[in-house]
Amino acid sequence: MDSSPSREETSLGRHSCAIKLHAFEGPLDLLLHLIRANEVDIADIPIAAISEQYLAYLELMRSLDIDVAADYLLMAATLAHIKSRMLLPPDPDILGEDEGEDPRAELARRLAEYAVFKDAADALARRQLLNRDVFAAEPDASTLPEKEGVLAVSLFALIEAMQGVLGRVSPAAQHHIVSRERITLQQSMIEVMDRLRVSAGATLRFEELFPSGLEASRERIVLAFLSILELAKIQALLIFQNATGDGRPDGPIRVRLAVGDAPDEAEIEAAAAEAEAEFSTRVDLEEVPETAATDEPETDEGGDAW
Amino acid sequence: MPGEEIDLAALEALIFASEGPATAASIRRAFADLAPGSISPAVAQINARLAESGRPYEIAEVAGGWQFRTRPEYAEVILAAKPERKVRLSRAALETLALVAYRQPLSRAEIEDLRGVDCGAVMKTLLERDFVRIVGRRDAPGRPALLGTTSAFLQTFGLRALSDLPPLREVESLIRAPALEGEVDASALEPLAEPVEAAPDENEIRFH
């Protein structure tokens, strides 16, 4: 969209080819533009000529694949209606109501009203705008969230918005399919080692080695426990507990990374892989179909035991 | 502090440190025995000093308060540093805002009637940007929301209050004026004004 054509450029008679592209704010804006371009008065619109130009403009918009909004078509109909009323003698039946009234009066009033506000908008735009022409010190961004006001939203607007969001969800996605999160013993061992490493040599309480929050599924906790045992077995970590005077273990169980001849990264990885292989073999046995599992009644089906 | 001798430096400091325009109420809290109407002259004095010493800012009276604002000639350099600050208002937004400002409170349907186009998207933007707010509901079918302008509107357009809006031209003047000079026939049943060539009728047919 280009800037508006100057009045001189668009004169009567050279209509369609003389009209340059201009972003109009609706049918009233377009009509007002044509009226000013033709230098005619709002109160005395040459309806035939103006509606011709109006339709030519709509045609132009269509030829350029610009959507002609229904508002523009309504105005085209209004113009045609006014034109026909002006050609016909006054209807004697309705003579009483608007006797002698110019059929263009209502349109003229709307145009004049629109022109007033269009000018007012121009006047507003010419002011020295904050954050365009003049600037105040920017408020501290960290204080902004507190200044958020209460949204004036109606319940129905919320419901509408919610429906809009739901409408975008594909039918397949509407059902949440619960799938068991899979983590291997190997991954779990690496996690345990990571937790210990993050603590940089300090000891961790036994409980701190376990996943927490949403991650803390039964399966994950059991795997973490197995991991600690496996890692202790290869002496990658050490497990402590204080003893009372009579040698009874007491107090929290603590775990820390082994030092000295502790297995290096590769050895831990290898041990983890080995433990994993052994472990998953056991799990596989448990997961054979029920018919095969029935001869081992102490084994729970599937992963439910976890 | 006596009413006559307002401490200009202190007032300037108060306005400088205020987030948003410093209101008369907050200024009065600081200067207990301030004579009524003495803030504006005091601010004018401060502004005169700022101008004298060539400061690039001044105190503007906006939205019922006073605020330090840079002079327009520095807009370019400020926007160069942070282009995203620039307030952008479309033609549609300005027209809608003008309607709301002058005619408030009014409903969206009334705005659309006056503008002749749908205003949904524009209204949403204006509400989001806090230039317009819902000020009430009309006691009519559907209880349509009534819209009005906000303090942010006054601040952005540098207005002290709504009463500070420039007066509107009279609608009547636009309609009546030509009748005075151009001798328009009041009955106006002549099909066309003179300098106009008749429009070919084929154009209308497409829209029937």
mmCIF file of C-alpha atoms in Angstrom, chain A residues 12-15 23 25-29 36 40-52 55-56 58-59 62 68 71-73 76-77 80 83 85-88 90 100-105 108-125 127-140 143-144 147 152-154, chain B residues 16 19-20 58 67-76 78-79 82 85-87 89-99 101-103 112-118 134 137 153 155-159 164-166 168-172 174-176 178-179 181-182 184-193 195-201 203-204 206-208:
data_model
loop_
_atom_site.group_PDB
_atom_site.id
_atom_site.type_symbol
_atom_site.label_atom_id
_atom_site.label_comp_id
_atom_site.label_asym_id
_atom_site.label_seq_id
_atom_site.Cartn_x
_atom_site.Cartn_y
_atom_site.Cartn_z
ATOM 1 C CA LEU A 12 -13.039 13.604 -12.143
ATOM 2 C CA GLY A 13 -13.082 11.711 -15.425
ATOM 3 C CA ARG A 14 -9.734 10.035 -15.033
ATOM 4 C CA HIS A 15 -11.054 7.892 -12.257
ATOM 5 C CA ALA A 23 -5.006 2.182 2.391
ATOM 6 C CA GLU A 25 -10.047 2.699 6.595
ATOM 7 C CA GLY A 26 -13.361 1.528 5.263
ATOM 8 C CA PRO A 27 -16.112 2.612 2.884
ATOM 9 C CA LEU A 28 -16.634 6.000 4.549
ATOM 10 C CA ASP A 29 -12.940 6.753 4.244
ATOM 11 C CA ARG A 36 -12.422 15.468 -1.589
ATOM 12 C CA VAL A 40 -17.468 18.341 -4.210
ATOM 13 C CA ASP A 41 -19.444 19.033 -1.059
ATOM 14 C CA ILE A 42 -20.498 16.402 1.389
ATOM 15 C CA ALA A 43 -23.993 17.841 1.393
ATOM 16 C CA ASP A 44 -24.208 17.751 -2.374
ATOM 17 C CA ILE A 45 -22.606 14.526 -3.504
ATOM 18 C CA PRO A 46 -22.899 13.784 -7.215
ATOM 19 C CA ILE A 47 -24.066 10.272 -6.441
ATOM 20 C CA ALA A 48 -23.818 8.813 -9.942
ATOM 21 C CA ALA A 49 -20.237 9.884 -10.517
ATOM 22 C CA ILE A 50 -19.065 9.123 -7.018
ATOM 23 C CA SER A 51 -20.638 5.677 -6.996
ATOM 24 C CA GLU A 52 -19.063 4.950 -10.357
ATOM 25 C CA LEU A 55 -17.227 0.776 -7.758
ATOM 26 C CA ALA A 56 -14.198 1.263 -9.966
ATOM 27 C CA LEU A 58 -13.672 -1.857 -5.553
ATOM 28 C CA GLU A 59 -12.998 -3.418 -8.951
ATOM 29 C CA ARG A 62 -10.531 -7.135 -6.564
ATOM 30 C CA VAL A 68 -13.208 -6.405 -0.499
ATOM 31 C CA ASP A 71 -18.658 -3.178 4.609
ATOM 32 C CA TYR A 72 -17.582 -1.877 1.199
ATOM 33 C CA LEU A 73 -20.289 -3.858 -0.598
ATOM 34 C CA ALA A 76 -22.053 0.155 -2.773
ATOM 35 C CA ALA A 77 -25.633 -1.002 -2.254
ATOM 36 C CA ALA A 80 -27.102 2.429 -5.656
ATOM 37 C CA LYS A 83 -29.127 6.914 -6.765
ATOM 38 C CA ARG A 85 -34.281 7.153 -5.085
ATOM 39 C CA MET A 86 -32.982 10.317 -6.654
ATOM 40 C CA LEU A 87 -34.059 9.215 -10.111
ATOM 41 C CA LEU A 88 -37.562 8.239 -9.057
ATOM 42 C CA PRO A 90 -41.012 10.748 -4.456
ATOM 43 C CA GLY A 100 -38.739 16.419 0.403
ATOM 44 C CA GLU A 101 -35.761 15.076 2.279
ATOM 45 C CA ASP A 102 -32.670 14.647 0.204
ATOM 46 C CA PRO A 103 -32.003 10.905 -0.128
ATOM 47 C CA ARG A 104 -28.353 11.749 0.402
ATOM 48 C CA ALA A 105 -28.911 13.465 3.747
ATOM 49 C CA ALA A 108 -23.986 13.164 4.182
ATOM 50 C CA ARG A 109 -24.474 13.175 7.944
ATOM 51 C CA ARG A 110 -22.479 9.963 8.356
ATOM 52 C CA LEU A 111 -19.718 11.249 6.111
ATOM 53 C CA ALA A 112 -19.553 14.564 7.936
ATOM 54 C CA GLU A 113 -19.403 12.797 11.272
ATOM 55 C CA TYR A 114 -16.713 10.493 10.009
ATOM 56 C CA ALA A 115 -14.769 13.449 8.575
ATOM 57 C CA VAL A 116 -14.866 15.148 11.960
ATOM 58 C CA PHE A 117 -13.315 12.154 13.681
ATOM 59 C CA LYS A 118 -10.848 11.558 10.908
ATOM 60 C CA ASP A 119 -9.630 15.105 11.439
ATOM 61 C CA ALA A 120 -9.594 14.565 15.192
ATOM 62 C CA ALA A 121 -7.458 11.447 14.663
ATOM 63 C CA ASP A 122 -5.076 13.487 12.507
ATOM 64 C CA ALA A 123 -4.904 16.135 15.205
ATOM 65 C CA LEU A 124 -4.111 13.482 17.804
ATOM 66 C CA ALA A 125 -1.400 12.020 15.588
ATOM 67 C CA ARG A 127 0.636 15.862 18.920
ATOM 68 C CA GLN A 128 3.975 15.170 20.478
ATOM 69 C CA LEU A 129 3.521 11.553 21.349
ATOM 70 C CA LEU A 130 5.188 9.908 24.265
ATOM 71 C CA ASN A 131 7.618 7.283 22.964
ATOM 72 C CA ARG A 132 7.608 8.770 19.495
ATOM 73 C CA ASP A 133 8.513 12.434 19.885
ATOM 74 C CA VAL A 134 9.091 12.860 23.571
ATOM 75 C CA PHE A 135 10.360 10.386 26.116
ATOM 76 C CA ALA A 136 10.128 9.947 29.841
ATOM 77 C CA ALA A 137 12.584 7.935 31.891
ATOM 78 C CA GLU A 138 11.778 4.277 31.426
ATOM 79 C CA PRO A 139 10.361 2.624 34.510
ATOM 80 C CA ASP A 140 12.462 -0.076 36.089
ATOM 81 C CA THR A 143 8.823 -3.383 38.881
ATOM 82 C CA LEU A 144 6.600 -3.847 35.857
ATOM 83 C CA LYS A 147 1.821 -2.916 37.838
ATOM 84 C CA ALA A 152 -11.389 -6.776 32.216
ATOM 85 C CA VAL A 153 -12.472 -10.010 30.569
ATOM 86 C CA SER A 154 -15.957 -11.381 30.608
ATOM 87 C CA PHE B 16 12.306 13.669 38.636
ATOM 88 C CA GLU B 19 7.574 6.897 38.397
ATOM 89 C CA GLY B 20 4.955 8.209 36.029
ATOM 90 C CA GLU B 58 11.394 19.743 30.473
ATOM 91 C CA GLN B 67 6.578 14.392 34.291
ATOM 92 C CA PHE B 68 10.044 14.969 32.921
ATOM 93 C CA ARG B 69 10.095 14.485 29.171
ATOM 94 C CA THR B 70 12.811 14.928 26.607
ATOM 95 C CA ARG B 71 12.423 17.615 23.979
ATOM 96 C CA PRO B 72 11.210 16.382 20.580
ATOM 97 C CA GLU B 73 14.530 17.080 18.855
ATOM 98 C CA TYR B 74 16.094 14.198 20.764
ATOM 99 C CA ALA B 75 13.571 11.610 19.601
ATOM 100 C CA GLU B 76 15.875 10.348 16.905
ATOM 101 C CA ILE B 78 16.662 7.969 21.801
ATOM 102 C CA LEU B 79 14.938 5.761 19.247
ATOM 103 C CA LYS B 82 16.120 1.523 21.478
ATOM 104 C CA ARG B 85 10.273 1.925 22.282
ATOM 105 C CA LYS B 86 8.579 3.693 19.421
ATOM 106 C CA VAL B 87 4.834 3.881 19.796
ATOM 107 C CA LEU B 89 -0.481 3.615 15.954
ATOM 108 C CA SER B 90 -2.237 2.621 12.771
ATOM 109 C CA ARG B 91 -4.720 4.909 11.063
ATOM 110 C CA ALA B 92 -7.505 2.599 12.204
ATOM 111 C CA ALA B 93 -6.237 2.718 15.794
ATOM 112 C CA LEU B 94 -6.042 6.514 15.743
ATOM 113 C CA GLU B 95 -9.532 6.919 14.318
ATOM 114 C CA THR B 96 -10.974 4.490 16.825
ATOM 115 C CA LEU B 97 -9.090 6.135 19.652
ATOM 116 C CA ALA B 98 -10.342 9.563 18.603
ATOM 117 C CA LEU B 99 -13.913 8.281 18.612
ATOM 118 C CA ALA B 101 -11.815 9.821 23.424
ATOM 119 C CA TYR B 102 -14.468 12.276 22.288
ATOM 120 C CA ARG B 103 -17.585 10.161 22.587
ATOM 121 C CA GLU B 112 -18.309 0.560 14.116
ATOM 122 C CA ASP B 113 -21.391 2.454 13.087
ATOM 123 C CA LEU B 114 -19.464 5.719 13.041
ATOM 124 C CA ARG B 115 -16.430 4.310 11.268
ATOM 125 C CA GLY B 116 -18.383 2.096 8.915
ATOM 126 C CA VAL B 117 -16.072 -0.871 9.481
ATOM 127 C CA ASP B 118 -15.477 -3.699 11.907
ATOM 128 C CA ILE B 134 -14.079 -1.016 29.648
ATOM 129 C CA ARG B 137 -21.932 -1.710 30.626
ATOM 130 C CA PHE B 153 -3.930 7.516 26.612
ATOM 131 C CA GLN B 155 0.072 10.357 28.910
ATOM 132 C CA THR B 156 0.840 9.158 25.393
ATOM 133 C CA PHE B 157 -0.934 12.057 23.744
ATOM 134 C CA GLY B 158 0.378 14.616 26.197
ATOM 135 C CA LEU B 159 -3.028 15.650 27.490
ATOM 136 C CA ASP B 164 -7.689 19.186 27.224
ATOM 137 C CA LEU B 165 -8.713 17.469 23.966
ATOM 138 C CA PRO B 166 -8.837 19.968 21.103
ATOM 139 C CA LEU B 168 -14.098 18.958 17.534
ATOM 140 C CA ARG B 169 -15.312 20.603 14.400
ATOM 141 C CA GLU B 170 -19.069 20.823 14.265
ATOM 142 C CA VAL B 171 -20.599 18.119 12.109
ATOM 143 C CA GLU B 172 -23.233 20.636 11.105
ATOM 144 C CA LEU B 174 -19.483 20.376 7.275
ATOM 145 C CA ILE B 175 -22.972 19.736 5.991
ATOM 146 C CA ARG B 176 -24.374 23.240 6.069
ATOM 147 C CA PRO B 178 -21.743 24.373 1.160
ATOM 148 C CA ALA B 179 -25.413 25.280 1.184
ATOM 149 C CA GLU B 181 -22.015 29.454 -0.575
ATOM 150 C CA GLY B 182 -23.062 27.111 -3.365
ATOM 151 C CA VAL B 184 -27.750 24.044 -3.298
ATOM 152 C CA ASP B 185 -31.358 23.403 -4.051
ATOM 153 C CA ALA B 186 -32.883 22.231 -0.808
ATOM 154 C CA SER B 187 -35.226 19.811 -2.542
ATOM 155 C CA ALA B 188 -32.132 18.357 -4.224
ATOM 156 C CA LEU B 189 -34.017 16.031 -6.483
ATOM 157 C CA GLU B 190 -31.940 16.852 -9.515
ATOM 158 C CA PRO B 191 -30.175 13.667 -10.372
ATOM 159 C CA LEU B 192 -26.673 15.072 -10.761
ATOM 160 C CA ALA B 193 -24.589 18.060 -9.998
ATOM 161 C CA PRO B 195 -19.701 18.882 -13.760
ATOM 162 C CA VAL B 196 -20.327 15.177 -13.445
ATOM 163 C CA GLU B 197 -20.626 12.789 -16.310
ATOM 164 C CA ALA B 198 -23.280 10.135 -15.971
ATOM 165 C CA ALA B 199 -22.041 6.858 -14.631
ATOM 166 C CA PRO B 200 -22.527 3.770 -16.768
ATOM 167 C CA ASP B 201 -25.108 1.587 -15.134
ATOM 168 C CA ASN B 203 -21.223 -1.100 -12.590
ATOM 169 C CA GLU B 204 -24.192 -1.292 -10.285
ATOM 170 C CA ARG B 206 -22.449 -6.434 -10.462
ATOM 171 C CA PHE B 207 -23.453 -5.751 -6.939
ATOM 172 C CA HIS B 208 -27.094 -6.632 -7.136
#
